[in-house]
Every structure is written in C-alpha cells, then in structure tokens.
Amino acid sequence: MMNAVTDTTPTEATATEIVLSIDAMGGDSGPATIVAGLELFLNKQPDAKVILHGPEAELTPMLVAKNLTASVTVHDAPEVVKMSDKPSKVLRSGKNTSMWSAIEAVRAGQAQVCISCGNTGGLMAMSMLRLRKAEGVSRPAIACLWPSRNPSGFNVMLDAGADIRADQDDLLTYALMGASYARNGLDIARPRVGLLNVGVEEHKGRAELKVAHELIAGAADLGDFEYIGFVEGGDIPSDRVDVIVTDGFTGNVALKTGEGTANLIAELLRTNLKSNPLSMLGALLAKGALKALTKKVDPRRVNGGVFLGLNHTVIKSHGSADATGVAAAINLAHRLARSGFSDKLAARVASAVSLAQDVREETDAPS
Amino acid sequence: MMNAVTDTTPTEATATEIVLSIDAMGGDSGPATIVAGLELFLNKQPDAKVILHGPEAELTPMLVAKNLTASVTVHDAPEVVKMSDKPSKVLRSGKNTSMWSAIEAVRAGQAQVCISCGNTGGLMAMSMLRLRKAEGVSRPAIACLWPSRNPSGFNVMLDAGADIRADQDDLLTYALMGASYARNGLDIARPRVGLLNVGVEEHKGRAELKVAHELIAGAADLGDFEYIGFVEGGDIPSDRVDVIVTDGFTGNVALKTGEGTANLIAELLRTNLKSNPLSMLGALLAKGALKALTKKVDPRRVNGGVFLGLNHTVIKSHGSADATGVAAAINLAHRLARSGFSDKLAARVASAVSLAQDVREETDAPS
C-alpha cells in the first residue's frame, strides 16, 4: 500500500519497530473516536505498536472490546487539556494531562511520532517546551497537505499557523523543512518549492519576501529541491509547485479560506441537486462520480498538520476528526516514522544553517 | 431590476444624468469585448450615457455597427497601458493612453465613475495621482465581492490588493469604506463588519489587529455598521458577516486561494462526471442544477474590484473578462453612480476621522 520512501540520506528505519504515541483525549467526540480510528489503522498496519495516553479505567475496556490490547499499551493520564485552555495555562498545570504524557513518550524514546487531536496552541507550546527546537530552527512551523492537481493529489503548505510571524530566515527554514517533508511524506524526490506572494514579479511584495527569495534560491542545491520563485494564492492547489512557503498568518487565512470555499461549493451542489426531480435522478446516476469528487477533496483525507522544526515529529489531527480522519493522521505518522523523517529533516536543516549564513552574506554584498 | 438604494444620507443622484467613463483598451481580448459588454449593459439601461476612451478610428466603426452611437461618445486616445508596464512607467509616460483619458473624464466632472480592464497597478497609481486620496484616507483599498451564504449572495472583502501593508488606522478606514460600499452596492442598511484574523479570540493575532479591533468597535455607531469582531478565513463566504476587513497582502492571497480552490473543484467535477456513461447521463439530467451552481459561483458575476478612498470611484474589471464580465462591471459602476456613492463615502470617512482620533485617545489611555 505504502510507496517506497526515497531520500538521498539512506536512514530507513523500517528494520526498527515502529511505535506511535497517541493522545486519546482532547478530540471533540472523545476517546471512542480515537480508538475507532486506531482500529482502522491497525487493520492495515497490524505490526505497528501504539502507546495510548489517557485515563486507564476508561481506555482499557474500549481496547479489550475491540481486541486491540496486543498492539496497544495504555499510559494512564487522568487530566485533559481543554480546547479553550490558553497555552500559558497548559504549560503551567498540564503535567498530568494525556497530551503531556503523549509528548513525553516521544521525548523518552519510547515512540517515534506523537499524535494529538487536542488544542493546537497548547500542543505546540508543550511540544516546544519538552521536545525543544531542532538546531538552526528559530520558529517551528505546521505543515498541512492541500488537495492539488499534482500526481500525488496533494501539495504541502507551511506555516499553516504555528506562528503569526516569519522573517526571511524562518522562510528559508520552512523551505528546507517543507521540501524534506514532501520527500518523506509524499515521496517526491526533488520537490518544487514556491514562495507565496501577491504577484510573481520579482519587484512585488514585502521586503522580507525579496530577501527570502534570494536565500531560498541559494539553498536549493543543498536542500535538494527546485526553487520555482514566487507563487500566488491560485497556485496553492496547482501542479506548478509541491511546497508552498509562507508565514503562519497568511498560511492560516489561506487554509481556512480554501476550506470555507470548498464547503460553500459542496453545500450549493447538494442544494442545487435537490432542486427538482430531474436533477435528483441525475445526481443518483452520477452518485459514484460525485462520491469520488467528495473523496478527492475530503478534508478527512488530508487530516494531520505536522509540526516541523522540533527534535521529534508531532502531528496535530483536527479536533473534529472522525474515525476516518483519525486513521489518516495515524497513517501519516506511521509513514513518517518508517522513513526516519525526524533525523533526515534535522540533518537537512543543520547542514543548511551554515549555508544560509553564506547566502546571506552574499546577498548583503552590493549587487 | 435594480433594488432601491437606501442610505441614511439622502443624496440620491437618480435625477442627474448618469455618465460612465470606460477605458476601451487594456483588456486581454481587446476593445471588441468591451464594446460587446457595453452593448449588453445598454440593452438593460438604455438611458445611461457612456464616454469610451481609445483610438477613435478603431472604436467608432464598432459602435456604428452595433448602433450604439446615440448613447456612446468616443474620446480619442491613441496609446494603451500594457499589462506588463510598471506603475512608475505608466505615470511617467501615460498621458496619451486610454486609461489616463478615462480617469480624466471623471476628474473633469464629465462622468461619475471610471471603469478599466487594464493593469491594476497602473490604474491605481494613475487614479491616485489624478483623483487624489479622499480626506482622511492614507491608503486607498480595492474592495471585491465574494460569493456567500448571505441573502444578497455576496460579501465584500477589502483590501484585495491595493497595498501590501495596512496599519490600524488604515484598517479602520477600510471598515468605514467597506460598510458604505456594502450599503450602496449590496443594499444592506446596516452591514456587519468583521476583522480577518487567525482566530476569533481577542488575545490572538498581530498587535495592529488588536488595536484595530478597538478602533473599529468604537466607530460602529458613526459608520452605521455592526462590528462582529474577529473573523477567520472560513467566514469569508459565510452569512455571519457582510464586510471582511484585512490588509492587501492577506486579502489578495485569500482572494486568489478562493478562486483557485473553486476552479480546482469545478475541474474535478467536470472530469468525474465524464468518468463513465452512467454519470454522464446523470450530469445531463442534472444540467440545469449544475448550471445554476456554476452561475452562483461564476467569477464573471462578481467582476469589478472597486477602488475606495479616492475622490471619485474607479472600477477595475478583470483583464480576462468576457462581454458578460464587462457588463457586470459596468452595471456595478452604474449602480454606484446612481446612488451618489462617492459623496456618501467621502462624508462617512471625513466624519470618522475626528472620531477615530477620539477612539484612539481612549484606547491609548490605561485600561
């Protein structure tokens, strides 16, 4: 089912046992949905091992009922991070939460990747505190997958909202991390990277974008990606580019605007197809085709924002994800763990830090 | 066809003759498309008068052939602003262009609203130079219409890309101008205004957004709008809000992302419906319903970015607009001219300048 993962750094982790650390709490519909998603995942990957974090008395009976105890170990954690909790509160008093426990298992080396449906701000703050930023990374980013016209069906966009700011050095780091993620998560040997702007002309856009433009172009060889220059909002779902780099404010607005537009069109399509008996019959006949479309742009299939730039990989699943969505996020985690993604990414970024410095010095020189 | 325009300031201009100033050149498919759009418009508004700008020898035969000479006067202008011309070049050597001539007719009081399909940057630069910014406006904005779940079918978003920056005072001005536009262009007596951010919580987002949040809330009464606070990208096509305020960088990315997403879905829908004979038959039966959907989200229907914050109204039509799109932009211009929009907007903004000062002083006081 999974494609072979190729990368120039041969650190395949397939020989090692894959263990995933999953926060069972914090999703909108509770741990039963997480366990149901876990079951879907384990049906396809029966060799994977999972550590599940949450109240043991609640979780163990669910696992017993679904006969999952051979693959899943429970780490008891009595408390839950709420969706409304501010990051500062989570850091102060979150030590007994399932989220904290899920991150700790990765930190302690018991598992390779952590997955949580909980509060994004809390998860990022806790991940930064416990896992620490990787060498050379000043702002971690959230990478999301976007349905596209590319053969893989997806593009990568980052930052989708980890930080509302990004300077030129952060944008360069995002380019390196995004390319590494596309290589390991989407199996694209030499990803095409674009920098999001309001026009493709070089004289347009904010000052930091012009500098980032030079920095990213200079790092393309070392980062093993192709830099295609500035791209616009309309290119995000296109086949011109594989990785779209932007700051977390713009990326978050773009992501939510895209989702909102897709939802509006889906709603209008449903309403219009019910408008008269002829179109209802037509919709019935075209059901398979319409279903294939829905599947293609189904947000559940792209569930899983990946935190990049920490010493381990953390995946944030949508709080409202159902079992299919949870399974998609766990599958993504499994794929990244199997490819030894964290180590590869860290190696790329670390080696690029000195390069970026060189490029910057050249850029600063009179042109 | 047109709804009555309501506004608290009773300056209806319906008694005056409406004259529109139209740049015939600069569109991707040349003046024939502009004249075809003009014909569609004049069929519905036979009393309107138009000044058409461009090479007389080329335009007059077209008007004669379509029997439009009674309504349309030609102002001869031999040169054309190219899509690739930089704004600085346009200002330096653009005096003999059709775009310049179209703006001049409005400046001289011969027409109420100017419409052009040409280069956006050039049109904005020339409009700012010749028409000047309205009192109290530091950065003019481009307002665009967005298909939405609201009864009017549209929301207003600004700035869609006039300027890549906007500080707190600019955002306040955008709120006032956007509310005035929604009232006169969409017939919404008391528009709901939202400020685009990455979350609806008050502690989120950039510093200038927090200040703008206070300023806009304080100006709601004077601006005769309802302020609903922060909104997210997903709210842009929603029925929670009528006017979405943001800076031109974010607005431009959001606009193009929304268009790109809609195009991707339309393309996938077409491909999937052709995938097998059953779905092709289904699509045939549902043709009317699918057509109604296409019409609802047809970008041609929302053609016309309105430049707000100048001493006259200028409408930028898409360069790639066909006759239907051109007619939509001219219709919008006619509607705004009929409502005496420019004067009303100027009055709102001018009266708000002193208010904004008061609000700012209150906000600066210790809280």
XYZ file of C-alpha atoms in Angstrom:
734
model
C 0.000 0.000 0.000
C 2.695 2.463 1.042
C 5.100 3.627 -1.627
C 8.782 3.170 -1.030
C 10.332 6.216 0.545
C 13.318 7.623 -1.285
C 15.735 10.173 0.062
C 19.348 10.942 -0.589
C 20.151 10.221 3.051
C 19.760 6.450 3.475
C 18.472 6.211 7.056
C 15.465 3.919 6.515
C 14.011 2.919 9.846
C 11.949 0.013 8.555
C 14.074 -2.500 10.459
C 13.276 -0.853 13.810
C 9.929 -1.439 15.470
C 7.556 1.463 14.799
C 5.856 2.789 17.935
C 3.384 5.694 17.815
C 2.385 7.778 20.825
C -1.276 8.791 20.689
C -3.166 11.228 22.909
C -6.592 9.575 23.339
C -8.221 12.707 24.769
C -8.891 16.254 23.552
C -10.842 15.405 20.380
C -14.330 16.882 20.121
C -16.031 13.482 20.297
C -13.896 11.847 22.983
C -11.633 8.774 23.157
C -14.091 6.355 21.487
C -13.445 8.085 18.137
C -9.688 7.899 18.635
C -9.891 4.197 19.444
C -12.130 3.608 16.412
C -9.564 5.391 14.199
C -6.799 3.368 15.802
C -8.659 0.158 14.962
C -8.952 1.216 11.276
C -5.233 1.936 11.223
C -4.201 -1.329 12.907
C -6.313 -3.340 10.466
C -3.976 -2.078 7.727
C -0.739 -1.999 9.759
C -1.014 -4.950 12.138
C 2.705 -4.828 13.005
C 2.640 -1.282 14.381
C 2.720 -0.674 18.120
C 0.888 2.144 19.886
C 1.091 3.802 23.281
C -2.270 5.362 24.095
C -2.459 8.155 26.688
C -5.494 8.952 28.839
C -7.487 7.647 31.832
C -6.687 3.929 32.007
C -10.047 2.981 33.537
C -11.800 4.498 30.531
C -9.454 3.335 27.770
C -8.678 -0.283 28.700
C -12.291 -1.544 28.396
C -12.525 0.049 24.914
C -9.330 -1.694 23.801
C -10.456 -5.020 25.277
C -13.819 -4.755 23.498
C -12.071 -4.173 20.160
C -9.378 -6.788 20.875
C -6.550 -4.285 20.441
C -4.589 -4.957 23.632
C -1.843 -6.897 21.830
C -0.823 -3.798 19.836
C -1.786 -1.019 22.248
C -0.330 -0.171 25.669
C -2.090 2.398 27.862
C -0.200 5.101 29.758
C -2.513 6.366 32.475
C -3.000 10.168 32.466
C -6.001 11.420 34.436
C -6.304 15.021 33.111
C -7.256 16.510 29.753
C -6.184 19.741 28.008
C -9.393 21.596 27.065
C -9.906 23.274 23.682
C -10.386 26.596 25.480
C -7.197 26.358 27.596
C -4.611 29.024 26.830
C -1.083 27.786 26.032
C 0.302 29.513 29.140
C -2.120 27.604 31.388
C -1.338 24.326 29.629
C 2.380 24.773 30.322
C 1.799 25.756 33.940
C -0.531 22.998 35.024
C -0.572 20.408 32.264
C 1.788 17.788 33.659
C -0.892 15.223 34.404
C -2.628 15.538 31.053
C -2.766 12.908 28.323
C -1.167 15.427 25.916
C 1.878 15.882 28.136
C 2.196 12.130 28.567
C 1.973 11.570 24.780
C 4.803 14.048 24.180
C 6.910 12.585 26.995
C 6.822 9.105 25.440
C 8.420 10.529 22.292
C 10.941 12.539 24.284
C 11.921 9.442 26.254
C 12.463 7.492 23.026
C 9.603 5.039 23.694
C 7.869 6.117 20.470
C 8.932 7.841 17.234
C 5.983 10.160 16.498
C 3.313 11.801 18.699
C -0.305 12.379 17.553
C -2.949 14.523 19.295
C -6.422 15.859 18.408
C -6.165 18.486 21.135
C -5.829 22.259 21.324
C -3.249 23.368 18.707
C -1.748 26.237 20.720
C -1.353 24.037 23.800
C 0.145 21.171 21.812
C 2.675 23.459 20.114
C 3.657 25.180 23.372
C 4.100 21.864 25.197
C 5.988 20.313 22.260
C 8.385 23.254 22.122
C 8.963 23.103 25.871
C 9.564 19.353 26.093
C 10.981 18.419 22.690
C 12.905 21.664 22.064
C 13.524 23.281 18.725
C 15.897 21.492 16.357
C 19.301 23.056 15.758
C 19.067 26.040 13.449
C 15.295 26.458 13.766
C 14.048 29.666 15.342
C 10.317 29.233 14.583
C 8.799 25.756 14.150
C 6.009 25.519 11.577
C 2.859 23.499 10.946
C 2.818 21.850 7.510
C -0.529 20.885 6.023
C -1.497 18.908 2.932
C -3.652 20.620 0.285
C -5.622 18.787 -2.464
C -3.933 19.610 -5.764
C -3.624 18.766 -9.451
C -0.280 17.034 -8.816
C 0.039 13.243 -9.336
C 0.266 12.658 -5.551
C -3.037 14.556 -5.216
C -1.553 16.919 -2.630
C 0.699 19.896 -2.102
C 2.399 20.856 1.155
C 1.840 24.329 2.615
C 3.663 25.734 5.627
C 3.393 27.536 8.018
C -0.326 26.847 8.458
C -0.453 28.719 11.757
C 2.247 27.812 14.300
C 3.448 31.428 14.471
C 1.852 34.612 13.124
C 5.242 35.969 12.085
C 8.109 34.715 9.915
C 11.195 36.627 8.860
C 13.419 35.810 5.879
C 15.467 33.217 7.819
C 12.326 31.471 9.036
C 11.010 31.332 5.469
C 14.271 29.715 4.344
C 13.983 27.137 7.145
C 10.366 26.459 6.109
C 11.540 25.827 2.531
C 14.108 23.274 3.734
C 11.687 21.583 6.144
C 8.817 21.589 3.645
C 10.981 20.009 0.947
C 12.119 17.312 3.381
C 8.511 16.639 4.399
C 7.356 16.410 0.747
C 10.161 13.947 0.046
C 9.322 11.706 3.020
C 5.568 12.206 3.302
C 4.614 12.437 -0.402
C 7.509 10.535 -1.982
C 8.638 13.397 -4.253
C 12.377 13.010 -4.877
C 13.076 16.661 -5.762
C 10.162 18.842 -4.646
C 9.418 22.163 -6.336
C 9.269 24.947 -3.740
C 7.430 28.275 -4.222
C 7.266 31.370 -2.017
C 3.745 32.784 -1.588
C 3.387 36.413 -2.686
C 0.825 38.770 -4.245
C 2.410 38.550 -7.691
C 5.055 36.517 -9.454
C 7.122 39.556 -10.474
C 10.339 39.980 -8.501
C 9.664 43.628 -7.642
C 6.390 42.860 -5.848
C 5.692 42.051 -2.221
C 7.093 42.756 1.207
C 10.776 43.447 1.780
C 11.414 40.224 3.739
C 9.971 38.220 0.847
C 12.502 39.658 -1.572
C 15.361 38.647 0.729
C 13.826 35.209 1.359
C 13.533 34.806 -2.425
C 17.332 35.097 -2.721
C 18.044 32.915 0.323
C 15.800 30.067 -0.832
C 17.172 30.175 -4.379
C 20.683 29.872 -2.921
C 19.776 26.885 -0.740
C 18.064 24.800 -3.436
C 21.012 22.554 -4.202
C 21.858 21.745 -0.617
C 18.207 21.239 0.253
C 17.762 19.013 -2.811
C 14.739 20.928 -4.085
C 13.894 23.035 -7.118
C 13.014 26.660 -6.354
C 10.398 27.995 -8.770
C 10.186 31.511 -7.292
C 7.107 33.432 -6.189
C 3.695 31.787 -6.420
C 0.213 33.241 -5.844
C -2.832 32.002 -3.921
C -4.225 30.435 -7.096
C -1.135 28.219 -7.365
C -1.661 26.515 -3.980
C -3.836 23.729 -5.490
C -1.922 23.737 -8.821
C 0.605 21.342 -10.378
C 3.253 24.090 -10.728
C 4.583 23.545 -7.216
C 4.821 20.908 -4.463
C 5.697 23.012 -1.398
C 4.256 26.476 -0.703
C 6.170 28.566 1.838
C 4.512 31.427 3.742
C 4.184 32.939 7.225
C 1.685 31.412 9.663
C -0.784 34.311 9.489
C -1.146 34.219 5.714
C -0.999 30.405 5.665
C -3.740 30.068 8.250
C -6.028 32.513 6.424
C -5.362 30.739 3.095
C -6.062 27.300 4.602
C -9.329 28.359 6.209
C -10.404 30.331 3.119
C -9.790 27.268 0.946
C -11.769 25.035 3.325
C -14.582 27.592 3.547
C -14.804 27.906 -0.234
C -14.840 24.117 -0.698
C -17.587 23.779 1.935
C -19.701 26.502 0.297
C -19.470 24.832 -3.109
C -20.284 21.377 -1.662
C -23.322 22.854 0.094
C -24.524 24.648 -3.055
C -24.021 21.461 -5.065
C -26.160 19.448 -2.633
C -28.893 22.124 -2.546
C -28.974 22.535 -6.329
C -29.090 18.796 -6.993
C -32.148 18.557 -4.752
C -33.885 21.450 -6.526
C -36.037 19.320 -8.893
C -36.882 15.629 -9.553
C -34.825 15.523 -12.778
C -31.655 16.733 -11.120
C -32.274 14.379 -8.173
C -32.397 11.467 -10.600
C -29.297 12.818 -12.323
C -27.471 13.035 -9.010
C -28.450 9.427 -8.283
C -26.967 8.253 -11.585
C -23.815 10.324 -11.086
C -23.528 9.228 -7.450
C -20.290 7.308 -7.939
C -18.638 10.217 -9.746
C -19.794 12.738 -7.148
C -18.580 10.466 -4.354
C -15.153 10.204 -5.999
C -15.028 14.010 -6.120
C -16.032 14.300 -2.466
C -13.343 11.784 -1.565
C -10.724 13.697 -3.517
C -11.353 16.938 -1.632
C -12.437 15.284 1.636
C -10.722 17.219 4.435
C -10.531 13.974 6.437
C -8.072 12.530 3.944
C -5.673 15.405 4.492
C -6.106 15.317 8.249
C -2.868 15.892 10.112
C -0.909 19.105 10.459
C 2.728 18.168 11.040
C 4.816 20.226 13.483
C 8.201 20.694 11.840
C 11.379 22.040 13.421
C 11.289 20.223 16.770
C 13.587 17.386 17.801
C 10.760 14.919 17.185
C 7.720 14.857 14.937
C 4.318 15.792 16.372
C 1.102 15.508 14.347
C -1.949 17.587 15.141
C -5.189 15.986 13.993
C -8.383 18.082 13.601
C -10.344 18.251 16.850
C -13.473 17.381 14.901
C -11.907 14.406 13.085
C -13.999 11.234 12.933
C -12.540 7.703 12.914
C -11.534 8.002 9.224
C -9.785 11.306 9.919
C -8.002 9.937 12.981
C -6.851 6.906 10.978
C -5.487 9.237 8.253
C -3.430 11.159 10.824
C -2.092 7.935 12.373
C -1.218 6.590 8.910
C 0.728 9.757 8.162
C 2.569 9.411 11.495
C 3.399 5.789 10.683
C 4.717 6.694 7.255
C 6.939 9.465 8.635
C 8.197 7.232 11.467
C 9.032 4.469 8.984
C 11.109 6.854 6.857
C 13.174 8.095 9.795
C 11.846 11.538 8.904
C 12.854 13.430 12.076
C 16.522 12.587 11.682
C 16.590 13.373 7.978
C 14.914 16.725 8.491
C 17.252 17.647 11.333
C 20.253 16.782 9.149
C 18.985 18.938 6.278
C 18.262 21.955 8.438
C 21.510 21.729 10.389
C 23.568 21.495 7.226
C 21.660 24.423 5.756
C 22.294 26.747 8.687
C 25.863 27.473 7.692
C 24.860 27.654 4.045
C 22.145 30.196 4.803
C 24.745 32.295 6.525
C 26.919 32.194 3.380
C 23.987 33.045 1.119
C 23.032 35.914 3.389
C 26.498 37.352 3.305
C 26.489 37.208 -0.491
C 23.047 38.821 -0.600
C 24.143 41.592 1.732
C 27.087 42.372 -0.508
C 26.492 45.196 -3.032
C 24.722 43.854 -6.119
C -34.068 45.152 -11.936
C -32.017 47.283 -9.582
C -33.081 47.418 -5.971
C -33.705 50.773 -4.392
C -30.656 52.142 -2.689
C -31.095 53.128 0.920
C -28.677 55.129 2.971
C -29.071 57.388 5.936
C -27.636 60.283 3.928
C -30.287 61.172 1.355
C -28.186 62.234 -1.626
C -29.812 60.134 -4.361
C -28.406 61.111 -7.722
C -31.149 59.481 -9.786
C -32.332 62.858 -11.057
C -28.934 63.626 -12.603
C -27.906 62.032 -15.858
C -25.609 59.063 -15.268
C -22.445 59.120 -17.387
C -19.844 56.367 -17.155
C -16.249 56.721 -18.363
C -14.943 53.465 -19.883
C -11.408 52.580 -20.954
C -11.914 50.521 -24.139
C -8.331 49.234 -24.200
C -6.120 47.122 -21.923
C -8.367 44.045 -21.661
C -6.803 40.748 -22.753
C -9.129 40.359 -25.726
C -9.174 43.968 -26.951
C -11.863 46.631 -27.437
C -14.380 44.370 -29.240
C -15.077 42.584 -25.929
C -15.524 45.888 -24.103
C -17.961 47.118 -26.764
C -19.852 43.797 -26.619
C -20.155 44.165 -22.819
C -21.253 47.757 -23.267
C -23.999 46.617 -25.629
C -25.277 44.082 -23.069
C -25.329 46.820 -20.447
C -27.084 49.401 -22.644
C -29.785 46.885 -23.567
C -30.750 46.897 -19.878
C -30.007 50.562 -19.113
C -30.909 52.432 -22.316
C -30.897 55.824 -20.558
C -27.267 55.621 -19.437
C -24.596 57.612 -21.253
C -21.037 56.434 -21.811
C -17.739 58.055 -22.769
C -15.488 55.440 -24.372
C -11.726 56.013 -24.447
C -9.343 54.635 -27.072
C -8.302 55.019 -30.745
C -11.296 56.701 -32.421
C -10.610 55.137 -35.827
C -10.894 51.691 -34.262
C -13.800 52.303 -31.874
C -16.249 54.345 -33.957
C -16.846 51.639 -36.620
C -17.604 49.127 -33.834
C -20.143 51.477 -32.256
C -21.732 52.231 -35.614
C -22.028 48.521 -36.424
C -23.815 47.911 -33.114
C -25.899 51.086 -33.390
C -24.619 52.460 -30.073
C -23.611 55.957 -31.180
C -26.620 57.637 -29.566
C -25.503 56.547 -26.090
C -21.724 56.431 -26.507
C -19.270 59.258 -27.209
C -15.664 58.426 -28.117
C -12.695 60.295 -26.624
C -9.737 59.662 -28.878
C -6.648 58.288 -27.062
C -4.025 56.684 -29.293
C -1.908 54.797 -26.699
C -2.541 51.792 -24.446
C -1.171 50.851 -20.996
C 0.240 47.318 -21.301
C -0.328 44.606 -18.686
C 3.446 44.395 -18.187
C 4.000 48.160 -17.692
C 5.254 49.096 -14.242
C 3.238 51.766 -12.375
C 6.211 54.151 -12.433
C 6.406 53.955 -16.223
C 2.650 54.440 -16.553
C 2.827 57.652 -14.514
C 5.826 58.957 -16.432
C 4.654 58.402 -19.975
C 0.967 57.506 -19.816
C -0.660 60.821 -20.717
C -1.835 59.752 -24.161
C -3.285 56.428 -23.015
C -6.951 55.468 -22.952
C -6.620 54.762 -19.203
C -5.430 58.292 -18.460
C -8.207 59.723 -20.613
C -10.845 57.595 -18.821
C -9.674 58.866 -15.423
C -9.528 62.468 -16.653
C -13.185 62.427 -17.722
C -14.169 61.603 -14.137
C -11.794 64.175 -12.714
C -13.259 66.855 -15.013
C -16.794 66.012 -13.887
C -17.886 64.702 -17.307
C -18.639 61.277 -15.838
C -19.342 59.876 -12.358
C -17.478 56.545 -12.380
C -14.458 55.227 -14.327
C -14.097 51.581 -15.462
C -10.966 49.921 -16.872
C -9.859 46.330 -17.644
C -6.217 47.410 -17.666
C -3.171 46.815 -15.485
C -4.224 47.111 -11.793
C -1.013 48.698 -10.503
C -1.016 51.284 -13.291
C -4.697 52.081 -12.834
C -4.285 52.554 -9.074
C -1.153 54.723 -9.463
C -2.785 56.910 -12.108
C -6.036 57.167 -10.127
C -4.163 58.241 -7.006
C -2.174 60.838 -8.951
C -5.116 62.364 -10.811
C -8.089 61.842 -8.492
C -6.179 62.186 -5.187
C -6.956 60.420 -1.965
C -10.142 61.442 -0.174
C -9.799 63.412 3.051
C -8.758 61.178 5.934
C -7.634 58.266 3.754
C -3.969 57.334 3.882
C -4.163 54.067 1.892
C -6.925 53.508 -0.675
C -8.203 49.927 -0.948
C -9.681 47.598 -3.551
C -12.991 46.083 -2.473
C -14.105 42.839 -4.115
C -17.329 40.849 -3.946
C -17.203 37.240 -2.712
C -19.947 34.616 -3.279
C -21.506 33.916 0.119
C -24.405 32.342 2.010
C -25.938 35.784 2.630
C -29.280 36.709 1.019
C -27.555 39.116 -1.406
C -25.340 36.210 -2.478
C -22.191 38.228 -1.809
C -19.872 39.562 0.841
C -17.471 42.468 0.457
C -13.776 41.958 1.206
C -11.167 44.709 1.288
C -8.275 45.357 0.724
C -7.985 42.836 -2.132
C -4.538 44.083 -3.096
C -4.176 47.868 -3.493
C -1.402 47.989 -0.879
C 0.590 45.176 0.737
C 0.511 46.954 4.101
C -2.217 48.325 6.356
C -1.808 49.705 9.859
C -4.556 50.021 12.470
C -5.798 53.370 11.106
C -5.971 52.008 7.566
C -7.985 49.022 8.803
C -10.436 51.397 10.497
C -10.789 53.366 7.250
C -11.360 50.105 5.358
C -14.155 49.209 7.794
C -15.884 52.565 7.185
C -15.414 52.415 3.405
C -16.421 48.755 3.190
C -19.613 49.371 5.173
C -20.503 52.305 2.909
C -19.865 50.165 -0.181
C -21.996 47.278 1.142
C -24.811 49.740 1.827
C -24.707 51.307 -1.641
C -23.546 48.348 -3.732
C -25.394 45.485 -1.990
C -28.281 47.378 -0.410
C -27.540 46.299 3.177
C -28.799 49.017 5.521
C -26.542 48.149 8.465
C -23.694 45.912 7.311
C -21.943 43.543 9.721
C -18.202 44.170 9.651
C -15.556 41.604 10.701
C -11.772 41.901 11.026
C -9.838 38.983 9.480
C -7.553 37.168 11.924
C -6.202 33.681 12.654
C -8.660 33.092 15.483
C -11.717 34.732 16.936
C -10.256 35.038 20.451
C -9.263 38.573 21.400
C -5.761 37.578 22.550
C -4.801 36.192 19.139
C -3.177 37.828 16.135
C -0.821 40.668 15.325
C -0.511 43.714 17.542
C -2.014 46.140 14.991
C -5.083 43.893 14.733
C -5.759 44.189 18.446
C -5.666 47.991 18.211
C -7.775 47.998 15.025
C -10.279 45.769 16.860
C -10.817 48.545 19.447
C -10.866 51.348 16.848
C -13.442 49.649 14.627
C -15.659 48.742 17.589
C -15.602 52.421 18.637
C -16.549 53.658 15.143
C -19.509 51.324 14.559
C -22.218 53.814 15.509
C -20.886 56.674 13.441
C -20.185 54.395 10.498
C -23.677 52.913 10.806
C -22.434 49.320 10.839
C -22.415 46.449 13.295
C -18.974 45.246 14.358
C -18.905 41.489 14.959
C -15.203 41.262 15.917
C -12.569 38.929 14.540
C -13.478 36.517 11.745
C -11.423 33.713 10.164
C -10.790 32.676 6.561
C -13.676 30.215 6.736
C -16.085 33.082 7.490
C -15.352 34.963 4.231
C -18.102 33.091 2.296
C -20.365 32.781 5.379
C -23.579 34.511 6.450
C -22.036 35.741 9.737
C -20.604 38.877 8.170
C -21.127 41.277 5.224
C -17.785 43.111 5.103
C -14.394 41.480 5.766
C -11.551 43.885 6.569
C -7.895 42.912 6.055
C -4.593 44.178 4.651
C -3.970 43.936 0.888
C -1.386 41.159 1.146
C -3.626 38.791 3.103
C -6.701 39.847 1.102
C -5.018 39.195 -2.225
C -3.791 35.747 -1.139
C -7.254 34.874 0.235
C -8.985 36.024 -2.970
C -6.684 34.053 -5.257
C -6.771 30.998 -2.972
C -10.569 31.046 -3.023
C -10.648 31.373 -6.821
C -8.028 28.623 -7.192
C -9.965 26.260 -4.929
C -13.244 26.925 -6.771
C -11.531 26.294 -10.130
C -9.986 23.029 -8.895
C -13.349 21.746 -7.673
C -15.114 22.748 -10.911
C -12.432 20.952 -12.920
C -12.660 17.798 -10.774
C -16.452 17.862 -11.050
C -16.290 18.005 -14.855
C -13.667 15.236 -15.034
C -15.522 12.955 -12.619
C -18.883 13.436 -14.344
C -17.290 12.287 -17.614
C -15.755 9.212 -15.966
C -18.477 6.722 -17.012
C -21.665 6.605 -19.161
C -23.967 6.489 -16.126
C -22.526 9.641 -14.579
C -22.593 11.356 -17.992
C -26.310 10.646 -18.229
C -26.700 11.822 -14.633
C -24.884 15.046 -15.417
C -27.164 15.594 -18.401
C -30.283 15.233 -16.246
C -28.840 17.491 -13.552
C -27.611 20.004 -16.137
C -29.946 22.799 -15.011
C -28.968 22.382 -11.373
C -25.260 22.282 -12.171
C -25.611 25.352 -14.370
C -27.332 27.235 -11.543
C -24.395 26.332 -9.295
C -21.861 27.488 -11.873
C -23.754 30.743 -12.231
C -23.805 31.263 -8.474
C -20.018 30.994 -8.173
C -19.240 32.384 -11.650
C -16.348 34.817 -11.205
C -17.749 36.899 -14.081
C -20.742 37.824 -11.969
C -18.507 39.283 -9.287
C -16.310 41.072 -11.788
C -15.295 44.526 -10.656
C -12.857 45.469 -7.925
C -13.816 48.904 -6.644
C -11.084 51.382 -5.696
C -12.220 53.038 -2.480
C -10.717 56.093 -0.802
C -10.183 58.333 -3.824
C -12.166 61.450 -4.650
C -14.041 59.511 -7.328
C -14.934 55.868 -7.830
C -12.815 53.727 -10.161
C -13.725 50.142 -11.024
C -11.121 47.631 -12.130
C -12.558 44.836 -14.259
C -10.624 41.556 -14.740
C -8.262 41.758 -17.727
C -9.604 38.402 -18.891
C -13.286 39.413 -18.541
C -15.571 38.443 -21.441
C -18.605 40.502 -22.520
C -20.700 39.181 -19.590
C -17.955 40.119 -17.161
C -17.522 43.574 -18.656
C -21.288 44.146 -18.486
C -21.249 43.128 -14.782
C -18.534 45.686 -14.026
C -20.390 48.434 -15.937
C -23.630 47.545 -14.145
C -21.872 47.865 -10.798
C -20.481 51.252 -11.862
C -23.958 52.393 -12.898
C -25.452 51.305 -9.610
C -22.810 53.127 -7.575
C -23.104 56.257 -9.735
C -26.887 56.250 -9.327
C -26.575 56.114 -5.524
C -24.193 59.061 -5.354
C -21.787 56.650 -3.685
C -18.583 58.706 -3.901
C -20.055 61.622 -1.986
C -21.619 59.420 0.660
C -18.399 57.521 1.239
C -16.379 60.726 1.464
C -18.809 62.102 4.025
C -18.579 58.946 6.158
C -14.814 58.813 6.142
C -14.362 62.532 6.778
C -16.745 62.477 9.730
C -14.973 59.420 11.101
C -11.509 60.922 11.030
C -12.106 63.020 14.110
C -13.951 60.166 15.766
C -11.052 57.790 15.140
C -8.811 60.298 16.841
C -11.086 60.273 19.883
C -11.260 56.476 19.948
C -7.503 56.248 19.660
C -7.005 58.579 22.571
C -9.382 56.493 24.686
C -7.615 53.304 23.625
C -4.221 54.736 24.456
C -5.422 55.580 27.966
C -4.598 52.933 30.595
C -7.185 50.147 30.519
